[in-house]
Structure formats: C-alpha cells, structure tokens
CSV table of C-alpha atoms in Angstrom, one decimal:
chain,number,residue,atom,x,y,z
A,11,MET,CA,49.6,-24.6,4.9
A,12,ARG,CA,48.5,-26.5,7.9
A,13,ASP,CA,51.1,-28.4,9.9
A,14,VAL,CA,49.9,-32.0,9.9
A,15,PRO,CA,51.4,-35.2,11.2
A,16,ARG,CA,53.3,-37.2,8.6
A,17,PRO,CA,51.5,-40.5,7.7
A,18,GLY,CA,53.3,-43.8,8.1
A,19,ARG,CA,55.2,-45.3,5.2
A,20,GLU,CA,53.1,-47.2,2.7
A,21,PRO,CA,54.4,-50.2,0.7
A,22,GLY,CA,55.9,-49.3,-2.6
A,23,CYS,CA,57.1,-45.8,-1.7
A,24,SER,CA,60.6,-45.5,-0.5
A,25,GLY,CA,60.7,-41.8,-1.1
A,26,ALA,CA,60.8,-40.1,-4.5
A,27,THR,CA,61.1,-37.1,-6.7
A,28,CYS,CA,59.3,-37.6,-9.9
A,29,GLY,CA,55.8,-37.7,-11.3
A,30,HIS,CA,53.8,-39.8,-13.6
A,31,GLN,CA,50.1,-40.2,-14.3
A,32,PRO,CA,48.5,-43.6,-14.8
A,33,GLY,CA,46.6,-44.2,-18.0
A,34,ALA,CA,43.2,-44.8,-16.4
A,35,PRO,CA,41.7,-41.8,-14.6
A,36,SER,CA,39.8,-42.8,-11.5
A,37,ILE,CA,40.0,-39.7,-9.3
A,38,PRO,CA,36.9,-38.1,-7.8
A,39,ALA,CA,36.0,-34.9,-9.5
A,40,ALA,CA,36.6,-33.0,-6.3
A,41,LYS,CA,40.2,-34.0,-6.2
A,42,GLN,CA,41.9,-31.4,-8.3
A,43,GLY,CA,45.4,-32.6,-7.5
A,44,PRO,CA,47.2,-31.2,-4.6
A,45,ALA,CA,49.8,-28.7,-4.3
A,46,LEU,CA,53.3,-28.1,-3.3
A,47,ALA,CA,55.2,-25.4,-1.4
A,48,ALA,CA,58.9,-24.9,-1.3
A,49,PRO,CA,60.7,-23.0,1.3
A,50,VAL,CA,63.8,-21.5,-0.5
A,51,PRO,CA,65.9,-24.5,-1.2
A,52,SER,CA,69.6,-24.5,-1.1
A,53,ARG,CA,71.4,-25.5,-4.2
A,54,GLY,CA,73.3,-28.8,-4.0
A,55,LEU,CA,70.5,-30.6,-2.1
A,56,PRO,CA,69.6,-34.1,-3.3
A,57,PRO,CA,66.2,-34.4,-5.1
A,58,GLN,CA,63.4,-33.8,-2.7
A,59,MET,CA,59.6,-33.7,-3.2
A,60,VAL,CA,56.9,-32.6,-0.8
A,61,VAL,CA,53.4,-33.6,-1.5
A,62,TRP,CA,50.0,-32.5,-0.2
A,63,ASP,CA,46.8,-34.3,-1.2
A,64,GLU,CA,44.8,-31.1,-1.6
A,65,PRO,CA,45.3,-28.0,-3.7
A,66,SER,CA,47.1,-24.9,-2.3
A,67,PHE,CA,49.3,-27.0,0.0
A,68,GLN,CA,46.5,-28.3,2.2
A,69,GLY,CA,45.7,-31.7,3.5
A,70,ARG,CA,48.0,-34.5,4.3
A,71,LYS,CA,51.7,-33.9,3.6
A,72,ARG,CA,54.4,-36.4,2.6
A,73,GLU,CA,58.1,-36.0,1.7
A,74,PHE,CA,60.1,-38.0,-0.7
A,75,THR,CA,63.7,-38.2,-1.6
A,76,ALA,CA,64.0,-41.1,-4.0
A,77,ALA,CA,62.0,-42.8,-6.7
A,78,CYS,CA,58.5,-44.1,-6.0
A,79,ASP,CA,57.0,-46.8,-8.2
A,80,SER,CA,53.4,-46.1,-7.2
A,81,THR,CA,51.7,-43.5,-5.1
A,82,ALA,CA,48.3,-45.1,-5.5
A,83,GLU,CA,48.2,-46.7,-2.0
A,84,CYS,CA,49.4,-43.5,-0.5
A,85,GLY,CA,46.4,-41.5,-1.7
A,86,PHE,CA,48.6,-38.6,-2.7
A,87,SER,CA,48.1,-36.8,-6.0
A,88,THR,CA,50.9,-34.3,-6.8
A,89,VAL,CA,54.0,-32.8,-5.7
A,90,LEU,CA,57.1,-30.9,-6.1
A,91,GLN,CA,59.5,-29.1,-4.2
A,92,GLY,CA,62.3,-31.1,-5.6
A,93,ARG,CA,64.8,-30.8,-8.3
A,94,LEU,CA,64.7,-32.3,-11.7
A,95,LEU,CA,61.9,-34.8,-11.6
A,96,HIS,CA,60.3,-37.0,-14.1
A,97,SER,CA,57.0,-38.5,-14.0
A,98,GLY,CA,57.1,-41.8,-15.6
A,99,PHE,CA,57.1,-45.5,-15.7
A,100,GLN,CA,54.0,-45.7,-17.8
A,101,GLY,CA,51.3,-43.3,-19.2
A,102,GLN,CA,51.8,-39.6,-19.5
A,103,GLN,CA,55.2,-38.1,-18.5
A,104,PHE,CA,55.8,-34.7,-16.8
A,105,VAL,CA,59.2,-33.2,-16.3
A,106,LEU,CA,59.1,-31.2,-13.1
A,107,GLU,CA,61.7,-28.6,-12.1
A,108,ARG,CA,62.1,-27.1,-8.7
A,109,GLY,CA,59.3,-24.7,-7.6
A,110,GLU,CA,55.7,-24.5,-6.5
A,111,TYR,CA,52.8,-26.3,-8.1
A,112,PRO,CA,49.7,-25.3,-6.1
A,113,CYS,CA,47.3,-27.4,-8.2
A,114,TRP,CA,47.1,-30.0,-10.9
A,115,GLU,CA,46.9,-27.5,-13.7
A,116,ALA,CA,50.3,-26.1,-12.6
A,117,TRP,CA,52.1,-29.2,-13.7
A,118,SER,CA,49.8,-30.9,-16.2
A,119,GLY,CA,50.2,-28.6,-19.1
A,120,SER,CA,47.9,-28.8,-22.1
A,121,ASN,CA,47.7,-32.6,-22.3
A,122,ALA,CA,45.1,-34.4,-24.1
A,123,TYR,CA,43.6,-36.1,-21.1
A,124,HIS,CA,43.5,-34.8,-17.6
A,125,VAL,CA,44.2,-37.1,-14.7
A,126,PRO,CA,44.8,-35.1,-11.5
A,127,ARG,CA,46.9,-37.7,-10.0
A,128,MET,CA,50.5,-38.7,-10.2
A,129,GLY,CA,51.3,-42.4,-10.0
A,130,SER,CA,55.1,-42.6,-9.9
A,131,PHE,CA,58.2,-40.5,-10.0
A,132,ARG,CA,62.0,-40.6,-10.1
A,133,PRO,CA,64.9,-38.2,-10.3
A,134,ILE,CA,66.5,-37.3,-13.7
A,135,ALA,CA,70.1,-38.2,-12.9
A,136,CYS,CA,71.8,-37.3,-16.2
A,137,ALA,CA,70.6,-33.7,-16.6
A,138,ASP,CA,73.5,-31.4,-17.4
A,139,ARG,CA,72.9,-27.8,-18.4
A,140,ARG,CA,76.4,-27.1,-19.3
A,141,GLU,CA,76.7,-30.0,-21.7
A,142,SER,CA,73.5,-31.1,-23.4
A,143,ARG,CA,73.7,-32.5,-27.0
A,144,LEU,CA,71.1,-34.3,-29.0
A,145,ALA,CA,70.7,-35.5,-32.5
A,146,LEU,CA,67.3,-35.9,-34.2
A,147,PHE,CA,66.5,-37.9,-37.3
A,148,GLU,CA,63.8,-37.8,-39.9
A,149,HIS,CA,63.2,-41.6,-39.8
A,150,GLU,CA,63.4,-44.3,-37.3
A,151,ASN,CA,66.6,-46.2,-36.6
A,152,PHE,CA,68.6,-42.9,-37.0
A,153,LEU,CA,68.0,-42.7,-40.8
A,154,GLY,CA,67.1,-39.8,-43.0
A,155,ARG,CA,67.9,-36.1,-42.5
A,156,LYS,CA,69.6,-35.2,-39.2
A,157,GLY,CA,69.7,-32.3,-36.9
A,158,GLU,CA,71.9,-31.5,-34.0
A,159,LEU,CA,70.9,-29.4,-30.9
A,160,ARG,CA,72.9,-27.9,-28.1
A,161,ASP,CA,70.3,-25.3,-27.0
A,162,ASP,CA,66.6,-25.1,-26.3
A,163,CYS,CA,64.5,-25.1,-29.4
A,164,PRO,CA,60.9,-23.8,-29.0
A,165,SER,CA,60.1,-24.5,-32.6
A,166,LEU,CA,61.7,-27.2,-34.8
A,167,PRO,CA,59.9,-25.8,-37.9
A,168,ALA,CA,61.5,-22.4,-37.3
A,169,LEU,CA,64.9,-24.0,-37.5
A,170,GLY,CA,64.0,-25.5,-40.8
A,171,TRP,CA,62.9,-29.0,-39.7
A,172,ALA,CA,60.5,-30.2,-42.3
A,173,GLY,CA,57.2,-31.5,-41.0
A,174,SER,CA,56.1,-31.8,-37.4
A,175,ALA,CA,57.4,-35.3,-36.6
A,176,VAL,CA,60.7,-36.9,-35.6
A,177,GLY,CA,61.6,-40.5,-36.4
A,178,SER,CA,64.4,-41.2,-33.8
A,179,PHE,CA,66.7,-39.5,-31.3
A,180,LEU,CA,70.3,-40.0,-30.2
A,181,VAL,CA,70.9,-38.2,-26.9
A,182,ARG,CA,74.6,-37.6,-26.8
A,183,SER,CA,74.7,-35.9,-23.4
A,184,GLY,CA,72.4,-34.6,-20.7
A,185,ALA,CA,68.7,-35.0,-20.7
A,186,TRP,CA,66.1,-33.4,-22.9
A,187,VAL,CA,62.3,-32.9,-23.0
A,188,GLY,CA,60.6,-33.3,-26.4
A,189,SER,CA,57.1,-31.7,-26.6
A,190,GLN,CA,54.3,-32.3,-29.0
A,191,TYR,CA,53.7,-28.6,-29.9
A,192,PRO,CA,55.8,-25.5,-30.2
A,193,GLY,CA,56.7,-23.6,-27.1
A,194,TYR,CA,57.0,-26.8,-25.1
A,195,ARG,CA,53.3,-27.5,-25.1
A,196,GLY,CA,51.4,-30.7,-25.2
A,197,PHE,CA,52.7,-34.2,-24.3
A,198,GLN,CA,56.2,-34.3,-22.9
A,199,TYR,CA,58.7,-37.1,-23.6
A,200,ILE,CA,61.9,-37.4,-21.5
A,201,LEU,CA,65.0,-38.3,-23.5
A,202,GLU,CA,68.1,-39.2,-21.4
A,203,SER,CA,71.7,-39.9,-22.3
A,204,ASP,CA,71.9,-42.6,-19.6
A,205,SER,CA,68.8,-44.5,-20.8
A,206,HIS,CA,69.7,-47.3,-23.2
A,207,ALA,CA,72.8,-45.4,-24.1
A,208,GLY,CA,70.7,-42.4,-25.2
A,209,ARG,CA,69.3,-44.4,-28.2
A,210,TYR,CA,65.6,-43.8,-29.1
A,211,PRO,CA,65.2,-45.6,-32.5
A,212,HIS,CA,61.5,-45.5,-32.7
A,213,VAL,CA,58.6,-43.5,-31.4
A,214,ARG,CA,57.5,-46.3,-29.1
A,215,HIS,CA,60.7,-45.8,-27.1
A,216,TRP,CA,59.6,-42.3,-26.0
A,217,GLY,CA,56.9,-43.6,-23.8
A,218,SER,CA,53.7,-45.5,-23.8
A,219,HIS,CA,51.7,-42.3,-24.3
A,220,ALA,CA,53.5,-41.5,-27.6
A,221,GLN,CA,51.0,-42.4,-30.3
A,222,THR,CA,52.8,-40.4,-33.0
A,223,GLY,CA,56.2,-39.0,-33.7
A,224,GLN,CA,54.9,-35.4,-33.4
A,225,ILE,CA,57.6,-33.3,-31.8
A,226,GLN,CA,57.8,-29.6,-32.5
A,227,SER,CA,59.9,-28.3,-29.6
A,228,LEU,CA,62.8,-29.6,-27.5
A,229,ARG,CA,64.6,-28.3,-24.5
A,230,ARG,CA,67.4,-29.3,-22.1
A,231,VAL,CA,66.6,-30.5,-18.7
A,232,GLN,CA,68.6,-28.1,-16.4
A,233,HIS,CA,69.9,-28.5,-12.9
B,18,MET,CA,42.9,-30.1,-45.1
B,19,ARG,CA,40.2,-29.0,-47.5
B,20,ASP,CA,40.9,-26.3,-50.0
B,21,VAL,CA,38.3,-23.7,-49.3
B,22,PRO,CA,37.7,-20.2,-50.8
B,23,ARG,CA,39.1,-17.4,-48.7
B,24,PRO,CA,36.4,-15.2,-47.1
B,25,GLY,CA,36.3,-11.5,-47.8
B,26,ARG,CA,38.1,-9.1,-45.5
B,27,GLU,CA,36.3,-8.1,-42.4
B,28,PRO,CA,36.7,-4.7,-40.8
B,29,GLY,CA,39.4,-4.6,-38.1
B,30,CYS,CA,41.6,-7.3,-39.6
B,31,SER,CA,44.4,-6.2,-41.8
B,32,GLY,CA,46.3,-9.5,-41.5
B,33,ALA,CA,48.2,-10.6,-38.4
B,34,THR,CA,50.5,-13.0,-36.7
B,35,CYS,CA,49.7,-13.2,-33.1
B,36,GLY,CA,47.1,-14.5,-30.7
B,37,HIS,CA,45.2,-13.2,-27.8
B,38,GLN,CA,42.1,-14.4,-25.9
B,39,PRO,CA,39.4,-12.0,-24.8
B,40,GLY,CA,38.4,-12.0,-21.1
B,41,ALA,CA,34.9,-13.2,-21.5
B,42,PRO,CA,34.3,-16.7,-22.9
B,43,SER,CA,31.4,-16.9,-25.3
B,44,ILE,CA,32.2,-19.7,-27.6
B,45,PRO,CA,29.8,-22.6,-28.2
B,46,ALA,CA,31.0,-25.8,-26.6
B,47,ALA,CA,31.3,-27.5,-29.9
B,48,LYS,CA,33.9,-25.0,-31.0
B,49,GLN,CA,37.1,-26.4,-29.7
B,50,GLY,CA,39.2,-23.8,-31.4
B,51,PRO,CA,40.5,-24.4,-34.8
B,52,ALA,CA,43.8,-25.5,-36.2
B,53,LEU,CA,46.8,-24.6,-38.2
B,54,ALA,CA,49.0,-26.4,-40.7
B,55,ALA,CA,52.3,-25.3,-41.9
B,56,PRO,CA,54.0,-26.4,-45.1
B,57,VAL,CA,57.7,-26.3,-44.5
B,58,PRO,CA,58.4,-22.6,-44.2
B,59,SER,CA,61.6,-21.0,-45.5
B,60,ARG,CA,63.6,-19.0,-43.0
B,61,GLY,CA,63.6,-15.3,-43.6
B,62,LEU,CA,59.9,-15.1,-44.4
B,63,PRO,CA,57.9,-12.3,-42.8
B,64,PRO,CA,55.5,-13.3,-40.1
B,65,GLN,CA,52.6,-15.2,-41.4
B,66,MET,CA,49.6,-17.0,-39.9
B,67,VAL,CA,47.1,-19.3,-41.4
B,68,VAL,CA,43.8,-19.9,-39.5
B,69,TRP,CA,41.1,-22.4,-39.8
B,70,ASP,CA,37.9,-22.1,-37.8
B,71,GLU,CA,37.6,-25.8,-36.9
B,72,PRO,CA,40.1,-28.2,-35.3
B,73,SER,CA,42.4,-30.3,-37.4
B,74,PHE,CA,42.7,-27.6,-40.1
B,75,GLN,CA,39.1,-27.8,-41.3
B,76,GLY,CA,36.5,-25.2,-42.1
B,77,ARG,CA,37.1,-21.7,-43.4
B,78,LYS,CA,40.7,-20.7,-43.9
B,79,ARG,CA,42.2,-17.2,-43.6
B,80,GLU,CA,45.8,-15.9,-43.9
B,81,PHE,CA,47.3,-13.0,-42.0
B,82,THR,CA,50.7,-11.3,-42.3
B,83,ALA,CA,50.3,-8.3,-39.9
B,84,ALA,CA,48.8,-7.4,-36.6
B,85,CYS,CA,45.1,-7.8,-36.1
B,86,ASP,CA,43.3,-5.9,-33.4
B,87,SER,CA,40.2,-8.1,-33.3
B,88,THR,CA,39.2,-11.4,-34.9
B,89,ALA,CA,35.8,-11.3,-33.4
B,90,GLU,CA,34.0,-10.3,-36.5
B,91,CYS,CA,35.9,-12.8,-38.5
B,92,GLY,CA,34.5,-15.7,-36.5
B,93,PHE,CA,37.9,-17.4,-36.5
B,94,SER,CA,39.4,-19.1,-33.4
B,95,THR,CA,43.0,-20.0,-33.7
B,96,VAL,CA,46.0,-20.1,-35.9
B,97,LEU,CA,49.5,-20.3,-36.5
B,98,GLN,CA,51.9,-21.1,-39.2
B,99,GLY,CA,53.7,-17.9,-38.5
B,100,ARG,CA,56.8,-16.9,-36.8
B,101,LEU,CA,57.1,-15.4,-33.4
B,102,LEU,CA,53.7,-14.3,-32.5
B,103,HIS,CA,52.2,-12.8,-29.4
B,104,SER,CA,48.6,-12.9,-28.4
B,105,GLY,CA,47.9,-9.8,-26.6
B,106,PHE,CA,46.1,-6.5,-26.3
B,107,GLN,CA,44.1,-7.5,-23.4
B,108,GLY,CA,43.4,-10.7,-21.4
B,109,GLN,CA,45.5,-13.8,-21.6
B,110,GLN,CA,48.7,-13.8,-23.6
B,111,PHE,CA,50.1,-16.6,-25.7
B,112,VAL,CA,53.5,-16.6,-27.4
B,113,LEU,CA,53.3,-18.7,-30.4
B,114,GLU,CA,56.3,-19.9,-32.4
B,115,ARG,CA,56.2,-21.4,-35.8
B,116,GLY,CA,54.6,-24.8,-36.2
B,117,GLU,CA,51.3,-26.6,-36.2
B,118,TYR,CA,48.5,-26.2,-33.6
B,119,PRO,CA,45.7,-28.5,-34.6
B,120,CYS,CA,43.4,-27.6,-31.8
B,121,TRP,CA,42.9,-25.1,-29.0
B,122,GLU,CA,44.8,-27.2,-26.4
B,123,ALA,CA,47.9,-27.1,-28.5
B,124,TRP,CA,48.5,-23.4,-27.9
B,125,SER,CA,46.5,-22.7,-24.7
B,126,GLY,CA,48.7,-24.5,-22.3
B,127,SER,CA,47.6,-25.1,-18.7
B,128,ASN,CA,45.9,-21.7,-18.2
B,129,ALA,CA,43.4,-21.0,-15.5
B,130,TYR,CA,40.4,-20.4,-17.8
B,131,HIS,CA,39.8,-21.8,-21.1
B,132,VAL,CA,38.6,-19.7,-24.0
B,133,PRO,CA,39.0,-21.5,-27.3
B,134,ARG,CA,39.1,-18.3,-29.2
B,135,MET,CA,41.8,-15.8,-30.0
B,136,GLY,CA,40.9,-12.2,-30.2
B,137,SER,CA,43.9,-10.4,-31.5
B,138,PHE,CA,47.5,-10.9,-32.5
B,139,ARG,CA,50.7,-9.2,-33.6
B,140,PRO,CA,54.3,-10.1,-34.4
B,141,ILE,CA,57.1,-10.0,-31.8
B,142,ALA,CA,59.5,-7.7,-33.5
B,143,CYS,CA,62.4,-7.5,-31.1
B,144,ALA,CA,63.0,-11.2,-30.5
B,145,ASP,CA,66.7,-12.0,-30.9
B,146,ARG,CA,68.0,-15.4,-30.0
B,147,ARG,CA,71.7,-14.4,-30.2
B,148,GLU,CA,71.4,-11.6,-27.8
B,149,SER,CA,68.8,-11.8,-25.2
B,150,ARG,CA,69.3,-10.3,-21.7
B,151,LEU,CA,67.0,-9.6,-18.9
B,152,ALA,CA,67.2,-8.4,-15.3
B,153,LEU,CA,64.7,-9.4,-12.7
B,154,PHE,CA,64.1,-7.7,-9.3
B,155,GLU,CA,62.7,-8.8,-6.0
B,156,HIS,CA,60.5,-5.7,-5.6
B,157,GLU,CA,58.7,-3.3,-7.9
B,158,ASN,CA,60.4,-0.3,-9.4
B,159,PHE,CA,63.6,-2.3,-9.8
B,160,LEU,CA,64.4,-2.6,-6.1
B,161,GLY,CA,65.6,-5.4,-3.9
B,162,ARG,CA,67.6,-8.4,-5.0
B,163,LYS,CA,68.5,-8.6,-8.6
B,164,GLY,CA,69.1,-11.5,-11.1
B,165,GLU,CA,70.5,-11.4,-14.6
B,166,LEU,CA,69.5,-13.9,-17.3
B,167,ARG,CA,71.0,-14.6,-20.7
B,168,ASP,CA,69.6,-18.1,-21.2
B,169,ASP,CA,66.3,-19.9,-20.7
B,170,CYS,CA,65.5,-20.7,-17.1
B,171,PRO,CA,62.9,-23.4,-16.5
B,172,SER,CA,63.1,-22.9,-12.7
B,173,LEU,CA,63.9,-19.6,-11.0
B,174,PRO,CA,63.9,-21.4,-7.6
B,175,ALA,CA,66.5,-23.8,-8.9
B,176,LEU,CA,68.8,-20.9,-9.7
B,177,GLY,CA,68.4,-19.7,-6.1
B,178,TRP,CA,65.7,-17.1,-6.6
B,179,ALA,CA,63.9,-17.0,-3.2
B,180,GLY,CA,60.1,-17.2,-3.4
B,181,SER,CA,57.9,-17.7,-6.5
B,182,ALA,CA,57.3,-14.0,-7.4
B,183,VAL,CA,59.1,-11.3,-9.2
B,184,GLY,CA,58.6,-7.6,-8.5
B,185,SER,CA,59.8,-6.0,-11.7
B,186,PHE,CA,61.8,-6.6,-14.9
B,187,LEU,CA,64.2,-4.7,-17.1
B,188,VAL,CA,64.5,-6.3,-20.5
B,189,ARG,CA,67.9,-5.2,-21.8
B,190,SER,CA,67.7,-6.9,-25.2
B,191,GLY,CA,65.5,-9.3,-27.1
B,192,ALA,CA,62.1,-10.6,-26.0
B,193,TRP,CA,61.3,-13.0,-23.1
B,194,VAL,CA,58.3,-15.0,-21.9
B,195,GLY,CA,57.7,-15.2,-18.2
B,196,SER,CA,55.6,-18.1,-17.0
B,197,GLN,CA,53.7,-18.6,-13.8
B,198,TYR,CA,55.0,-22.1,-13.0
B,199,PRO,CA,58.2,-24.0,-13.6
B,200,GLY,CA,58.8,-25.5,-17.0
B,201,TYR,CA,57.1,-22.6,-18.8
B,202,ARG,CA,53.7,-23.7,-17.6
B,203,GLY,CA,50.7,-21.5,-16.6
B,204,PHE,CA,50.0,-18.0,-17.6
B,205,GLN,CA,52.5,-16.4,-20.0
B,206,TYR,CA,53.7,-12.8,-20.0
B,207,ILE,CA,55.5,-11.3,-22.9
B,208,LEU,CA,58.4,-9.0,-21.9
B,209,GLU,CA,60.0,-7.0,-24.8
B,210,SER,CA,63.0,-4.7,-25.0
B,211,ASP,CA,61.2,-2.4,-27.4
B,212,SER,CA,58.1,-2.0,-25.3
B,213,HIS,CA,58.4,1.1,-23.0
B,214,ALA,CA,62.2,0.8,-23.3
B,215,GLY,CA,62.0,-2.7,-21.7
B,216,ARG,CA,60.9,-1.4,-18.4
B,217,TYR,CA,58.3,-3.4,-16.4
B,218,PRO,CA,58.3,-1.7,-13.0
B,219,HIS,CA,55.1,-3.4,-11.6
B,220,VAL,CA,53.2,-6.6,-12.1
B,221,ARG,CA,50.3,-4.7,-13.8
B,222,HIS,CA,52.7,-3.8,-16.6
B,223,TRP,CA,52.9,-7.5,-17.6
B,224,GLY,CA,49.4,-7.7,-18.8
B,225,SER,CA,45.8,-7.3,-17.6
B,226,HIS,CA,45.6,-11.1,-16.7
B,227,ALA,CA,48.5,-10.7,-14.3
B,228,GLN,CA,46.9,-10.9,-10.9
B,229,THR,CA,50.1,-11.7,-9.0
B,230,GLY,CA,53.8,-11.4,-9.5
B,231,GLN,CA,54.2,-15.2,-9.6
B,232,ILE,CA,56.9,-16.1,-12.1
B,233,GLN,CA,58.8,-19.3,-11.8
B,234,SER,CA,60.3,-19.7,-15.3
B,235,LEU,CA,61.6,-17.4,-18.0
B,236,ARG,CA,62.8,-18.1,-21.6
B,237,ARG,CA,64.0,-16.2,-24.6
B,238,VAL,CA,61.7,-15.8,-27.6
B,239,GLN,CA,63.7,-17.2,-30.4
B,240,HIS,CA,63.5,-16.5,-34.2
C-alpha cells in the first residue's frame, strides 16, 4: 500500500462508513473496485472507513467517519476498514462488517448485476448482538403465518418456513440482514429497529432493488 | 417447473446432497448452471437434493439422497432442495443449506473464479446448531494466540482478531464454515468436528482451493 497524499474534501462527502451501489453502472471495465486495508482496529472506535480507488489497497486513499450521500464526485469505489456499515440510499445494499476487502468481489457477493462502485454509505446505529429480535410474516402488513427469530438463520426453509418469500417484517430490536438465497447469498436487505419503528409492511420497504419478497436467510448485524 | 422423466442412473452417482466445483471450467457459456426448487420440506427428512440442468428449474431433473463423487457424466450442473450439504472433494467448496437456488449465482457467492457446474457433493453429518464450538489459532499447528467461538462471527477483526488470516483450527463440536471475507463472503472452507478429529493444523487442510490462510468470518452450519 503506497502512502499517498489525502485529496481535498469534495462536496457531498462529510466522512462516512457505509456502502451503496447506484442503479446504473457506468464504471470503466478496468476499474474493478478498490480495496481496503485495516490495521488492527481497537474495539470501541467509532465507525471508520478507509477507501482506495484501486484494488489491493492501491491508488488514492480517503478516510471517512460519518455517512456520505454520494461518492460519485470523489471518484472512489469501495472501502471498508470500518465497523458495521450499510450501503444504501438507493439501489443495491451491502452490509459491511469490519475487515479487509481488497477488491470489489470481496464485498459484492453473488448479486444479479455487478457495479464495481459504491455510491453512498452510512453506519448502522442500532445493531446489537446481545439483543436482536425479529418477526417475519407470510403476508404484507404483518398478516398470515408468523415466525420469530433471535439467532442467525442460514435457511428459513430448514426452520419450516413454507415457500421462499416473506411478506413483511417487524424488527423488534437490533438490526438484521435479509438475503435472497440460503447461506446469506444474493441480494441483501438491511432491516433496522430504528427505521420507521422497525416496521417493514411490504417488500418495497426493504429497498428499491427488492423486486420480489424472496428471502431465504436472515442474520443479525453484530457489533 | 416442467415434469420431466427421470434419466437413468449414471455410473459414479449413487445419489447425493452436496456440491463441489471442479478446478477446470469447461462449461459452454450458455449453461448458467441449473436450478433447484423445494416444496416445503418436513423437518427430520434425510438429506435430499433435486437438480435441474437448466436455470429456473427447467430441463432434465434428477434426485439425490446420498453422496456423489462425480456429476460429470450426468451432465447436471447444480442443485439443492436438500439439507446441509457440502460441495467438496477437490476445488472450490460450497456449503448449501435447504432452499431454492434458481441459478448458479444463487449458490456460488463472490468467488474468484466462476464455474457454473458442480462436480461432487455429500451431506454434512456432524452439523449441530445447539452445540458448535471451535478454536482458532494465529499460527499453524495450534500455536500462537487463540480464540474460541460458539456463535456466528461475521467479522473476526471486529472481535479483536489481529490480521485477516488464521493459522490453524480445532473444531471441538459441530461443523463450521470459514469465509475469506467478512460477512461470509468469498471462498468457503468447511471445518468439521468429525473430519480428522476436527484438527486442521495448516491452511492446506482446509481444501485444495485454499491458497492463503485468509479467514475473516466464521459461522456454524445449522440443521
């Protein structure tokens, strides 16, 4: 990792710790998303994210400690030294925990469309490993069969949940990530107890990239 | 899903519930890996996997209930209605829980190379959600700093684990999946208490696709 001068602050970025991909890919093919390196962080630090604009922690470097609405002007792609992060104000969402992500594939997962660029990010404030509770419902508006979770669930069908879709969620405490496929694969959807009082009455409330209610795994976001 | 006649048994396949990709991709571009559909399974069923050789549960269908060393002759690509499965006798590994995987991307995750074909599979017998314990060590042969896990860990760095690599594992009970990146992303490595007495003294013991000791998340394999 080269030691490079930090660029000046661009408008729209006050510092941040979360990642989100815009809906319309427009990144040159050569840009595979950058990378992130983390010296061993101490626990108890506020959210922090370090970004390089090339893979394997090369190129220009930038640090963020708060939410950022748009990284577009900055020219940066990805991130992540920080703590619980969430990519998200529109388009695909990515929940990012502390660690190293040397290239775009490291944080993108098996998503349907690949955009090696993160547009915005913010911390996940309500994550609470010790006390995470969520209710899921067969139908929208909290109707139909109900399930309650307190632990990570890599397969809703294995627990007896009929079908591969969920109609609505009620997040009682903490923050959760719902995933399209078993084993936390596919599209991710952040579900937070402090967002609209934890109420997600319809699939459209999970995010603009949620085209269906398909959810087959759910896990807690942990500090 | 079309109802198609079941093909005859090919040599080498006695029925199976696990998935593994061979090291050398040789699949036509049009083959995106097949799909899987699961009617609501009852708990307590033995491992079972249903495979289609085209995405979205189309094409020829085949059912497996035991390990299969090689699906190559069968011409099938992917799977999964079954329970805890593990892809693995060589090459990339994929731990597959019960549910629907309509295409290759649904089970492949964000791996370094994409081979939309599964070569072999077997059940994960020792998985035990209620009692899963694992020890991780900084160096090989169980030396150096040690950590103990009883719960899923989406970020080893967040727990204070210095660096992004692990030297060796001792699986005390149950089965675990180690992943290259945080949030259970990247290459997966199955770690089982009933494999070599749960001892993984060196990175080469995690699987032939393990080129480095990079592990940043670990989770229990659950029934």
